[in-house]
């Protein structure tokens, strides 16, 4: 008997085979086979995994959401994340700091200068000699070039700017560098991904690798991909950063989360970006 | 109040405290042998009615997060991470069910996602509020075990 109990997946198969006539109400189901296209642009939400990858196929969180939530992302007019994108565009053109310049004064049109950036984040920064997230790059340039105060990680300004810059990579494949000086960070991130934390004693992998596709109470577990961030979460009624999501998942298992912007979360972000390599950037995605 | 009365009250409280502790097996002294915990953690039988509530309570057992259970069909949203628990008592003895609830890793192996509900062998970085605490109390474990024993199909 116990030999049978390898993991939840086998059981789902058993349950589906034998006991489909369940009395138990399930929430609105998702269409895992739906394809996403936004204003005619094809978004890759499913892609084959390379050989040394822990997953057989790489799936965006979009595939696991209800049909209603999925629909919100197919049209930018319906996507509630676009209020923040508009604010980001406004900030891009606003002069600030001791330089008296706006981002646009130096960087020109974000559509050109910032294209592809999100897809490569987080990345090694030669000057600072460390791995930096998109948030880090923005604050670094505000300080170094604009002469302005850094934005707080989860401030409406930072969320708006990361959403606006992320959008410039929408549809491009996530492709991060994990070799060279980033290798150490990658290993650390991988380690954190498989470390059991909290009173519930779970690792990210227990839910997002071993059990994606399964319902955990009313939630349909995805692979925990980060290609849509910052995402608009219906529960948050607004955008949230990647590190906010990590933090929430850790709190749910009664663990003390690392700080937003910490080396730990930055390493985890790099590792997760690699796990989702080949998926399109979806920023700003919509999740429940 | 006389001195002797205070003294006897103190002794009474002390012995009460001691017996309560002596009667309950602490999480770090529970012996799981061959996937079984022989005796009740409290020395008494659990209450299946209370166990049913603990089972469903999101802040306690939260068992429905991962397990479907037809006996609780009035509750919405049953998870599918673990097997359905209909008929669990036909498959497992009381001693085995107690071991599963106390620390499922001793039964299913280290890879299981099911938390240990009465163990101090936890993950790193446990939230302050839950430091050194088990998810369920000894009484709650016994109640849940008593409830699981009612889940029969045969």
Short mmCIF file of C-alpha atoms in Angstrom, two decimals:
data_model
loop_
_atom_site.label_atom_id
_atom_site.label_comp_id
_atom_site.label_asym_id
_atom_site.label_seq_id
_atom_site.Cartn_x
_atom_site.Cartn_y
_atom_site.Cartn_z
CA UNK A 1 0.00 0.00 0.00
CA UNK A 2 2.55 2.54 1.08
CA UNK A 3 4.59 1.77 -2.03
CA UNK A 4 1.70 3.15 -4.01
CA UNK A 5 1.71 6.44 -2.20
CA UNK A 6 4.56 8.02 -4.10
CA UNK A 7 3.02 11.36 -4.76
CA UNK A 8 -0.23 13.16 -5.33
CA UNK A 9 -0.10 12.86 -9.10
CA UNK A 10 -0.62 9.14 -9.14
CA UNK A 11 -3.60 9.59 -6.94
CA UNK A 12 -5.18 12.13 -9.16
CA UNK A 13 -4.90 9.62 -11.94
CA UNK A 14 -6.56 7.02 -9.73
CA UNK A 15 -9.25 9.41 -8.64
CA UNK A 16 -9.98 10.50 -12.17
CA UNK A 17 -10.08 6.91 -13.36
CA UNK A 18 -12.39 5.58 -10.68
CA UNK A 19 -14.25 8.26 -8.89
CA UNK A 20 -15.21 10.95 -11.32
CA UNK A 21 -18.75 11.08 -9.98
CA UNK A 22 -17.57 13.15 -7.03
CA UNK A 23 -20.09 15.12 -5.02
CA UNK A 24 -17.55 17.72 -4.18
CA UNK A 25 -17.86 21.11 -5.79
CA UNK A 26 -14.78 22.37 -7.57
CA UNK A 27 -14.12 25.99 -8.46
CA UNK A 28 -14.37 27.27 -12.01
CA UNK A 29 -11.98 25.13 -13.96
CA UNK A 30 -9.25 26.40 -16.16
CA UNK A 31 -8.64 25.48 -19.72
CA UNK A 32 -5.13 24.08 -19.60
CA UNK A 33 -5.07 23.70 -23.36
CA UNK A 34 -6.00 27.24 -24.22
CA UNK A 35 -3.51 29.32 -26.19
CA UNK A 36 -2.85 32.94 -25.37
CA UNK A 37 -2.67 35.67 -27.91
CA UNK A 38 -2.85 39.35 -27.02
CA UNK A 39 -3.89 41.75 -29.75
CA UNK A 40 -2.66 39.31 -32.35
CA UNK A 41 0.69 38.66 -30.66
CA UNK A 42 1.26 34.98 -29.83
CA UNK A 43 2.36 34.41 -26.25
CA UNK A 44 4.20 31.16 -25.51
CA UNK A 45 2.57 29.66 -22.40
CA UNK A 46 3.80 26.12 -22.94
CA UNK A 47 7.17 24.97 -24.16
CA UNK A 48 9.31 21.87 -24.10
CA UNK A 49 11.97 21.75 -21.41
CA UNK A 50 15.64 21.24 -22.23
CA UNK A 51 17.17 17.93 -21.22
CA UNK A 52 18.74 18.80 -17.89
CA UNK A 53 15.54 20.51 -16.72
CA UNK A 54 13.54 19.23 -13.72
CA UNK A 55 10.22 19.64 -15.58
CA UNK A 56 9.04 17.79 -18.68
CA UNK A 57 7.24 20.78 -20.01
CA UNK A 58 7.27 24.38 -18.95
CA UNK A 59 3.87 25.95 -18.37
CA UNK A 60 2.89 29.50 -17.61
CA UNK A 61 0.65 30.18 -14.62
CA UNK A 62 -1.86 31.58 -17.13
CA UNK A 63 -2.79 28.02 -18.16
CA UNK A 64 -3.92 27.18 -14.64
CA UNK A 65 -6.25 30.09 -14.14
CA UNK A 66 -10.01 30.08 -14.61
CA UNK A 67 -11.40 30.88 -18.03
CA UNK A 68 -12.60 34.26 -16.70
CA UNK A 69 -9.19 35.22 -15.33
CA UNK A 70 -7.51 33.99 -18.51
CA UNK A 71 -9.77 36.23 -20.57
CA UNK A 72 -8.72 39.37 -18.67
CA UNK A 73 -5.24 38.99 -20.09
CA UNK A 74 -6.21 38.63 -23.73
CA UNK A 75 -7.14 42.27 -24.18
CA UNK A 76 -5.19 45.21 -22.78
CA UNK A 77 -8.40 47.18 -22.30
CA UNK A 78 -9.69 44.51 -19.93
CA UNK A 79 -6.36 43.94 -18.21
CA UNK A 80 -6.53 45.79 -14.87
CA UNK A 81 -2.72 45.96 -14.78
CA UNK A 82 -2.73 48.66 -17.44
CA UNK A 83 -3.63 51.49 -15.07
CA UNK A 84 -0.19 50.96 -13.54
CA UNK A 85 1.45 50.66 -16.97
CA UNK A 86 0.02 54.07 -17.87
CA UNK A 87 1.37 55.52 -14.65
CA UNK A 88 4.76 53.99 -15.46
CA UNK A 89 4.75 55.70 -18.87
CA UNK A 90 3.98 58.99 -17.14
CA UNK A 91 6.86 58.52 -14.68
CA UNK A 92 9.18 57.71 -17.59
CA UNK A 93 8.61 61.22 -18.89
CA UNK A 94 8.78 63.03 -15.54
CA UNK A 95 11.92 65.00 -14.68
CA UNK A 96 13.25 64.23 -11.21
CA UNK A 97 16.31 64.40 -8.97
CA UNK A 98 19.45 66.52 -9.08
CA UNK A 99 19.93 65.89 -12.81
CA UNK A 100 16.58 67.48 -13.52
CA UNK A 101 16.11 64.82 -16.17
CA UNK A 102 13.46 62.25 -16.88
CA UNK A 103 14.22 58.64 -17.75
CA UNK A 104 13.25 59.55 -21.30
CA UNK A 105 15.77 62.42 -21.45
CA UNK A 106 18.57 59.87 -21.32
CA UNK A 107 16.98 56.63 -22.51
CA UNK A 108 14.69 57.92 -25.25
CA UNK A 109 11.74 55.72 -26.13
CA UNK A 110 11.36 52.82 -23.71
CA UNK A 111 9.98 50.74 -26.60
CA UNK A 112 13.50 50.72 -28.04
CA UNK A 113 15.92 51.18 -25.15
CA UNK A 114 14.21 48.84 -22.69
CA UNK A 115 13.14 46.12 -25.11
CA UNK A 116 14.32 42.69 -23.98
CA UNK A 117 15.52 43.82 -20.58
CA UNK A 118 12.83 42.02 -18.52
CA UNK A 119 13.50 38.77 -20.38
CA UNK A 120 17.13 38.80 -19.20
CA UNK A 121 16.49 39.68 -15.55
CA UNK A 122 17.96 39.27 -13.03
CA UNK A 123 21.44 39.77 -14.48
CA UNK A 124 24.99 40.36 -13.42
CA UNK A 125 26.03 43.99 -13.09
CA UNK A 126 29.68 44.56 -13.89
CA UNK A 127 29.99 47.93 -12.20
CA UNK A 128 28.39 46.89 -8.93
CA UNK A 129 29.84 43.38 -9.07
CA UNK A 130 26.59 41.73 -8.08
CA UNK A 131 23.45 40.12 -9.48
CA UNK A 132 20.69 42.70 -9.89
CA UNK A 133 16.94 42.49 -10.43
CA UNK A 134 14.99 44.93 -12.59
CA UNK A 135 14.08 46.87 -9.44
CA UNK A 136 17.78 47.09 -8.53
CA UNK A 137 18.70 48.37 -11.99
CA UNK A 138 16.04 51.07 -11.84
CA UNK A 139 17.09 52.29 -8.41
CA UNK A 140 20.74 52.12 -9.36
CA UNK A 141 20.13 54.37 -12.38
CA UNK A 142 17.98 56.74 -10.35
CA UNK A 143 20.85 57.17 -7.92
CA UNK A 144 23.79 57.06 -10.35
CA UNK A 145 22.39 59.01 -13.26
CA UNK A 146 19.20 60.79 -12.31
CA UNK A 147 20.31 61.85 -8.84
CA UNK A 148 16.98 60.78 -7.37
CA UNK A 149 15.93 58.86 -4.26
CA UNK A 150 15.41 55.13 -4.65
CA UNK A 151 11.85 53.88 -4.86
CA UNK A 152 10.60 51.42 -2.25
CA UNK A 153 10.36 47.86 -3.59
CA UNK A 154 6.58 47.61 -3.45
CA UNK A 155 5.77 51.31 -4.00
CA UNK A 156 3.23 52.22 -6.65
CA UNK A 157 6.06 53.96 -8.55
CA UNK A 158 8.33 50.91 -8.63
CA UNK A 159 5.45 48.59 -9.58
CA UNK A 160 4.35 50.98 -12.32
CA UNK A 161 7.88 51.30 -13.71
CA UNK A 162 8.63 47.56 -13.63
CA UNK A 163 5.26 46.93 -15.31
CA UNK A 164 5.96 49.54 -17.98
CA UNK A 165 9.50 48.32 -18.65
CA UNK A 166 8.39 44.67 -18.50
CA UNK A 167 5.74 45.34 -21.12
CA UNK A 168 8.50 46.33 -23.56
CA UNK A 169 9.60 42.66 -23.51
CA UNK A 170 6.14 41.13 -23.75
CA UNK A 171 6.13 38.17 -26.11
CA UNK A 172 9.91 37.73 -25.91
CA UNK A 173 11.32 34.50 -24.52
CA UNK A 174 12.69 34.48 -20.98
CA UNK A 175 16.41 33.89 -21.33
CA UNK A 176 18.68 34.48 -18.34
CA UNK A 177 22.42 33.95 -18.04
CA UNK A 178 23.24 31.44 -15.34
CA UNK A 179 26.93 30.91 -16.06
CA UNK A 180 29.99 32.99 -15.17
CA UNK A 181 29.55 35.06 -12.04
CA UNK A 182 25.80 34.23 -11.98
CA UNK A 183 26.49 30.52 -11.45
CA UNK A 184 26.98 30.89 -7.72
CA UNK A 185 23.63 32.68 -7.44
CA UNK A 186 21.94 30.04 -9.51
CA UNK A 187 23.16 27.30 -7.18
CA UNK A 188 22.02 29.22 -4.16
CA UNK A 189 18.59 29.80 -5.70
CA UNK A 190 18.24 26.13 -6.52
CA UNK A 191 19.16 25.26 -2.98
CA UNK A 192 16.51 27.58 -1.59
CA UNK A 193 13.91 26.17 -3.98
CA UNK A 194 14.33 22.67 -2.56
CA UNK A 195 14.77 23.65 1.11
CA UNK A 196 11.89 22.83 3.42
CA UNK A 197 10.76 25.80 5.42
CA UNK A 198 8.20 26.71 8.04
CA UNK A 199 6.05 24.82 10.50
CA UNK A 200 4.36 23.08 7.56
CA UNK A 201 7.83 21.96 6.51
CA UNK A 202 7.49 22.36 2.74
CA UNK A 203 9.75 23.40 -0.11
CA UNK A 204 8.66 25.34 -3.18
CA UNK A 205 9.14 22.10 -5.09
CA UNK A 206 6.54 20.20 -3.04
CA UNK A 207 3.79 22.36 -4.46
CA UNK A 208 5.12 23.76 -7.73
CA UNK A 209 7.13 20.79 -9.04
CA UNK A 210 5.49 17.70 -7.51
CA UNK A 211 1.91 18.92 -7.55
CA UNK A 212 1.26 21.42 -10.32
CA UNK A 213 -2.07 20.71 -11.95
CA UNK A 214 -3.56 19.55 -8.64
CA UNK A 215 -6.08 21.50 -6.60
CA UNK A 216 -4.87 22.55 -3.17
CA UNK A 217 -8.20 23.43 -1.58
CA UNK A 218 -9.63 26.05 -3.98
CA UNK A 219 -6.32 26.86 -5.68
CA UNK A 220 -5.16 25.25 -8.87
CA UNK A 221 -1.43 24.76 -8.40
CA UNK A 222 0.79 26.05 -11.19
CA UNK A 223 4.53 25.69 -11.66
CA UNK A 224 5.07 28.98 -9.83
CA UNK A 225 6.58 30.67 -12.88
CA UNK A 226 7.58 34.34 -12.78
CA UNK A 227 7.25 35.34 -16.44
CA UNK A 228 4.20 37.54 -15.79
CA UNK A 229 5.51 39.84 -13.07
CA UNK A 230 4.69 42.28 -11.75
CA UNK A 231 1.30 40.59 -11.96
CA UNK A 232 -2.10 42.01 -11.25
CA UNK A 233 -3.62 39.77 -8.62
CA UNK A 234 -7.36 39.95 -8.16
CA UNK A 235 -6.81 39.12 -4.49
CA UNK A 236 -4.38 42.02 -4.09
CA UNK A 237 -6.55 44.37 -6.16
CA UNK A 238 -3.33 45.61 -7.66
CA UNK A 239 0.12 44.73 -8.90
CA UNK A 240 2.65 42.85 -6.82
CA UNK A 241 6.32 42.08 -7.28
CA UNK A 242 7.95 38.68 -7.67
CA UNK A 243 9.39 38.95 -4.18
CA UNK A 244 5.98 39.74 -2.73
CA UNK A 245 4.71 36.47 -4.16
CA UNK A 246 7.67 34.53 -2.74
CA UNK A 247 6.99 36.15 0.57
CA UNK A 248 3.31 35.18 0.50
CA UNK A 249 4.06 31.56 -0.31
CA UNK A 250 6.55 31.37 2.56
CA UNK A 251 4.12 32.94 5.02
CA UNK A 252 1.43 30.45 4.02
CA UNK A 253 3.63 27.62 5.17
CA UNK A 254 4.36 29.50 8.40
CA UNK A 255 7.92 30.45 7.52
CA UNK A 256 9.65 33.79 8.00
CA UNK A 257 10.10 35.14 4.47
CA UNK A 258 13.35 36.69 3.33
CA UNK A 259 13.30 40.44 2.73
CA UNK A 260 12.29 41.84 -0.63
CA UNK A 261 15.48 42.58 -2.52
CA UNK A 262 17.53 40.22 -0.33
CA UNK A 263 20.28 38.11 -1.85
CA UNK A 264 18.17 35.04 -1.11
CA UNK A 265 15.13 36.23 -3.07
CA UNK A 266 17.34 37.54 -5.88
CA UNK A 267 18.99 34.12 -6.15
CA UNK A 268 15.60 32.39 -6.07
CA UNK A 269 14.37 34.77 -8.78
CA UNK A 270 17.28 33.84 -11.03
CA UNK A 271 16.68 30.14 -10.51
CA UNK A 272 12.96 30.50 -11.22
CA UNK A 273 13.58 32.58 -14.33
CA UNK A 274 15.76 29.72 -15.58
CA UNK A 275 13.01 27.19 -14.81
CA UNK A 276 10.72 29.25 -17.04
CA UNK A 277 13.18 29.80 -19.88
CA UNK A 278 11.40 29.87 -23.23
CA UNK A 279 8.09 31.12 -21.87
CA UNK A 280 7.10 34.55 -23.16
CA UNK A 281 7.25 37.53 -20.86
CA UNK A 282 3.58 38.27 -20.05
CA UNK A 283 3.96 41.43 -18.00
CA UNK A 284 1.53 42.56 -16.70
CA UNK A 285 -0.13 39.16 -16.23
CA UNK A 286 -3.45 38.70 -14.44
CA UNK A 287 -3.80 36.05 -11.73
CA UNK A 288 -6.51 35.24 -9.22
CA UNK B 1 -5.86 32.26 54.43
CA UNK B 2 -3.61 30.05 56.55
CA UNK B 3 -0.13 29.10 55.56
CA UNK B 4 -1.01 25.44 55.30
CA UNK B 5 -3.94 26.15 52.98
CA UNK B 6 -1.69 28.12 50.64
CA UNK B 7 0.81 25.28 50.79
CA UNK B 8 -1.73 22.60 49.94
CA UNK B 9 -3.12 24.71 47.10
CA UNK B 10 0.36 25.05 45.71
CA UNK B 11 0.93 21.33 45.93
CA UNK B 12 -2.41 20.68 44.28
CA UNK B 13 -1.56 22.94 41.33
CA UNK B 14 1.85 21.39 41.04
CA UNK B 15 0.63 17.83 40.98
CA UNK B 16 -2.08 18.77 38.52
CA UNK B 17 0.53 20.28 36.25
CA UNK B 18 2.72 17.25 36.56
CA UNK B 19 0.02 14.69 35.95
CA UNK B 20 -1.19 16.61 32.92
CA UNK B 21 2.32 16.47 31.52
CA UNK B 22 3.03 12.93 32.60
CA UNK B 23 -0.18 11.75 30.92
CA UNK B 24 0.65 13.40 27.60
CA UNK B 25 3.49 12.23 25.41
CA UNK B 26 5.64 15.18 24.34
CA UNK B 27 6.27 15.52 20.59
CA UNK B 28 9.99 14.78 20.88
CA UNK B 29 9.43 11.58 22.83
CA UNK B 30 6.80 10.00 20.59
CA UNK B 31 8.00 6.64 19.37
CA UNK B 32 7.03 5.68 15.86
CA UNK B 33 7.96 2.03 15.43
CA UNK B 34 7.24 0.20 12.22
CA UNK B 35 4.82 2.92 11.03
CA UNK B 36 2.78 2.72 14.22
CA UNK B 37 2.22 4.67 17.41
CA UNK B 38 0.74 2.14 19.79
CA UNK B 39 -0.80 4.16 22.58
CA UNK B 40 -2.95 7.30 22.72
CA UNK B 41 -0.83 10.42 23.19
CA UNK B 42 -3.11 11.57 25.99
CA UNK B 43 -3.85 8.18 27.50
CA UNK B 44 -7.49 8.66 26.58
CA UNK B 45 -9.63 8.04 23.52
CA UNK B 46 -10.21 10.96 21.15
CA UNK B 47 -13.54 12.58 20.35
CA UNK B 48 -14.53 11.97 16.71
CA UNK B 49 -16.92 14.95 16.67
CA UNK B 50 -14.17 17.36 17.71
CA UNK B 51 -11.82 15.59 15.30
CA UNK B 52 -14.14 16.26 12.40
CA UNK B 53 -13.95 19.97 13.17
CA UNK B 54 -10.18 19.97 13.58
CA UNK B 55 -9.91 18.11 10.27
CA UNK B 56 -11.83 20.81 8.41
CA UNK B 57 -10.45 23.85 10.30
CA UNK B 58 -8.11 25.77 7.98
CA UNK B 59 -6.02 26.95 10.93
CA UNK B 60 -5.71 23.47 12.42
CA UNK B 61 -5.68 20.23 10.40
CA UNK B 62 -6.67 21.89 7.14
CA UNK B 63 -6.74 18.34 5.82
CA UNK B 64 -9.23 19.32 3.11
CA UNK B 65 -6.52 21.42 1.48
CA UNK B 66 -5.05 18.19 0.16
CA UNK B 67 -7.64 15.46 0.73
CA UNK B 68 -11.16 15.00 -0.53
CA UNK B 69 -13.51 13.50 2.03
CA UNK B 70 -17.10 12.67 1.15
CA UNK B 71 -18.14 12.83 4.81
CA UNK B 72 -17.47 16.59 4.67
CA UNK B 73 -19.25 17.23 1.38
CA UNK B 74 -20.98 20.25 2.94
CA UNK B 75 -17.58 21.99 2.79
CA UNK B 76 -16.63 23.49 -0.57
CA UNK B 77 -13.36 22.84 -2.33
CA UNK B 78 -11.58 19.63 -1.44
CA UNK B 79 -7.97 19.36 -2.53
CA UNK B 80 -6.47 16.60 -4.65
CA UNK B 81 -2.82 16.65 -3.61
CA UNK B 82 -3.30 13.54 -1.45
CA UNK B 83 -5.62 10.53 -1.84
CA UNK B 84 -9.32 10.69 -1.00
CA UNK B 85 -9.84 9.69 2.60
CA UNK B 86 -13.13 7.88 2.09
CA UNK B 87 -12.62 4.46 3.65
CA UNK B 88 -9.29 5.42 5.29
CA UNK B 89 -10.21 3.27 8.29
CA UNK B 90 -10.53 0.22 6.03
CA UNK B 91 -6.96 0.69 4.86
CA UNK B 92 -5.18 1.69 8.06
CA UNK B 93 -5.30 0.71 11.74
CA UNK B 94 -5.66 3.24 14.57
CA UNK B 95 -1.96 2.86 15.37
CA UNK B 96 -0.99 3.57 11.78
CA UNK B 97 -3.36 6.52 11.44
CA UNK B 98 -1.89 7.98 14.62
CA UNK B 99 1.60 7.68 13.14
CA UNK B 100 0.48 9.27 9.86
CA UNK B 101 -1.02 12.27 11.62
CA UNK B 102 1.88 12.67 14.08
CA UNK B 103 4.64 12.58 11.47
CA UNK B 104 3.70 11.28 8.03
CA UNK B 105 7.36 11.28 6.95
CA UNK B 106 7.94 8.27 9.19
CA UNK B 107 5.31 6.43 7.16
CA UNK B 108 5.49 7.79 3.61
CA UNK B 109 9.12 8.83 3.51
CA UNK B 110 10.96 12.15 3.55
CA UNK B 111 9.60 13.30 0.21
CA UNK B 112 5.98 13.56 1.24
CA UNK B 113 4.30 16.95 1.12
CA UNK B 114 2.03 16.05 4.06
CA UNK B 115 3.06 18.01 7.16
CA UNK B 116 3.82 16.29 10.46
CA UNK B 117 1.14 17.53 12.85
CA UNK B 118 2.79 16.56 16.14
CA UNK B 119 6.51 16.80 15.60
CA UNK B 120 9.26 19.30 16.31
CA UNK B 121 11.18 18.15 13.26
CA UNK B 122 10.18 21.19 11.17
CA UNK B 123 11.50 23.26 8.29
CA UNK B 124 13.93 26.14 8.78
CA UNK B 125 12.78 29.72 9.51
CA UNK B 126 9.59 28.83 11.35
CA UNK B 127 7.48 31.94 12.07
CA UNK B 128 8.07 33.22 15.64
CA UNK B 129 4.49 32.56 16.65
CA UNK B 130 4.88 28.87 15.83
CA UNK B 131 8.43 28.33 17.11
CA UNK B 132 8.69 25.11 19.10
CA UNK B 133 4.98 24.46 18.59
CA UNK B 134 3.28 21.56 16.91
CA UNK B 135 0.46 22.18 14.42
CA UNK B 136 -1.98 20.14 16.50
CA UNK B 137 -2.05 19.41 20.24
CA UNK B 138 -1.93 15.83 21.53
CA UNK B 139 -5.66 15.97 22.20
CA UNK B 140 -6.38 17.23 18.69
CA UNK B 141 -4.30 14.43 17.19
CA UNK B 142 -6.30 11.85 19.14
CA UNK B 143 -9.56 13.53 18.10
CA UNK B 144 -8.55 13.45 14.42
CA UNK B 145 -7.49 9.81 14.69
CA UNK B 146 -10.85 8.96 16.30
CA UNK B 147 -12.57 10.78 13.45
CA UNK B 148 -10.51 9.01 10.76
CA UNK B 149 -11.55 5.70 12.30
CA UNK B 150 -15.17 6.55 11.40
CA UNK B 151 -14.29 6.83 7.68
CA UNK B 152 -15.34 3.34 6.60
CA UNK B 153 -16.73 2.12 3.33
CA UNK B 154 -16.90 -1.58 4.08
#
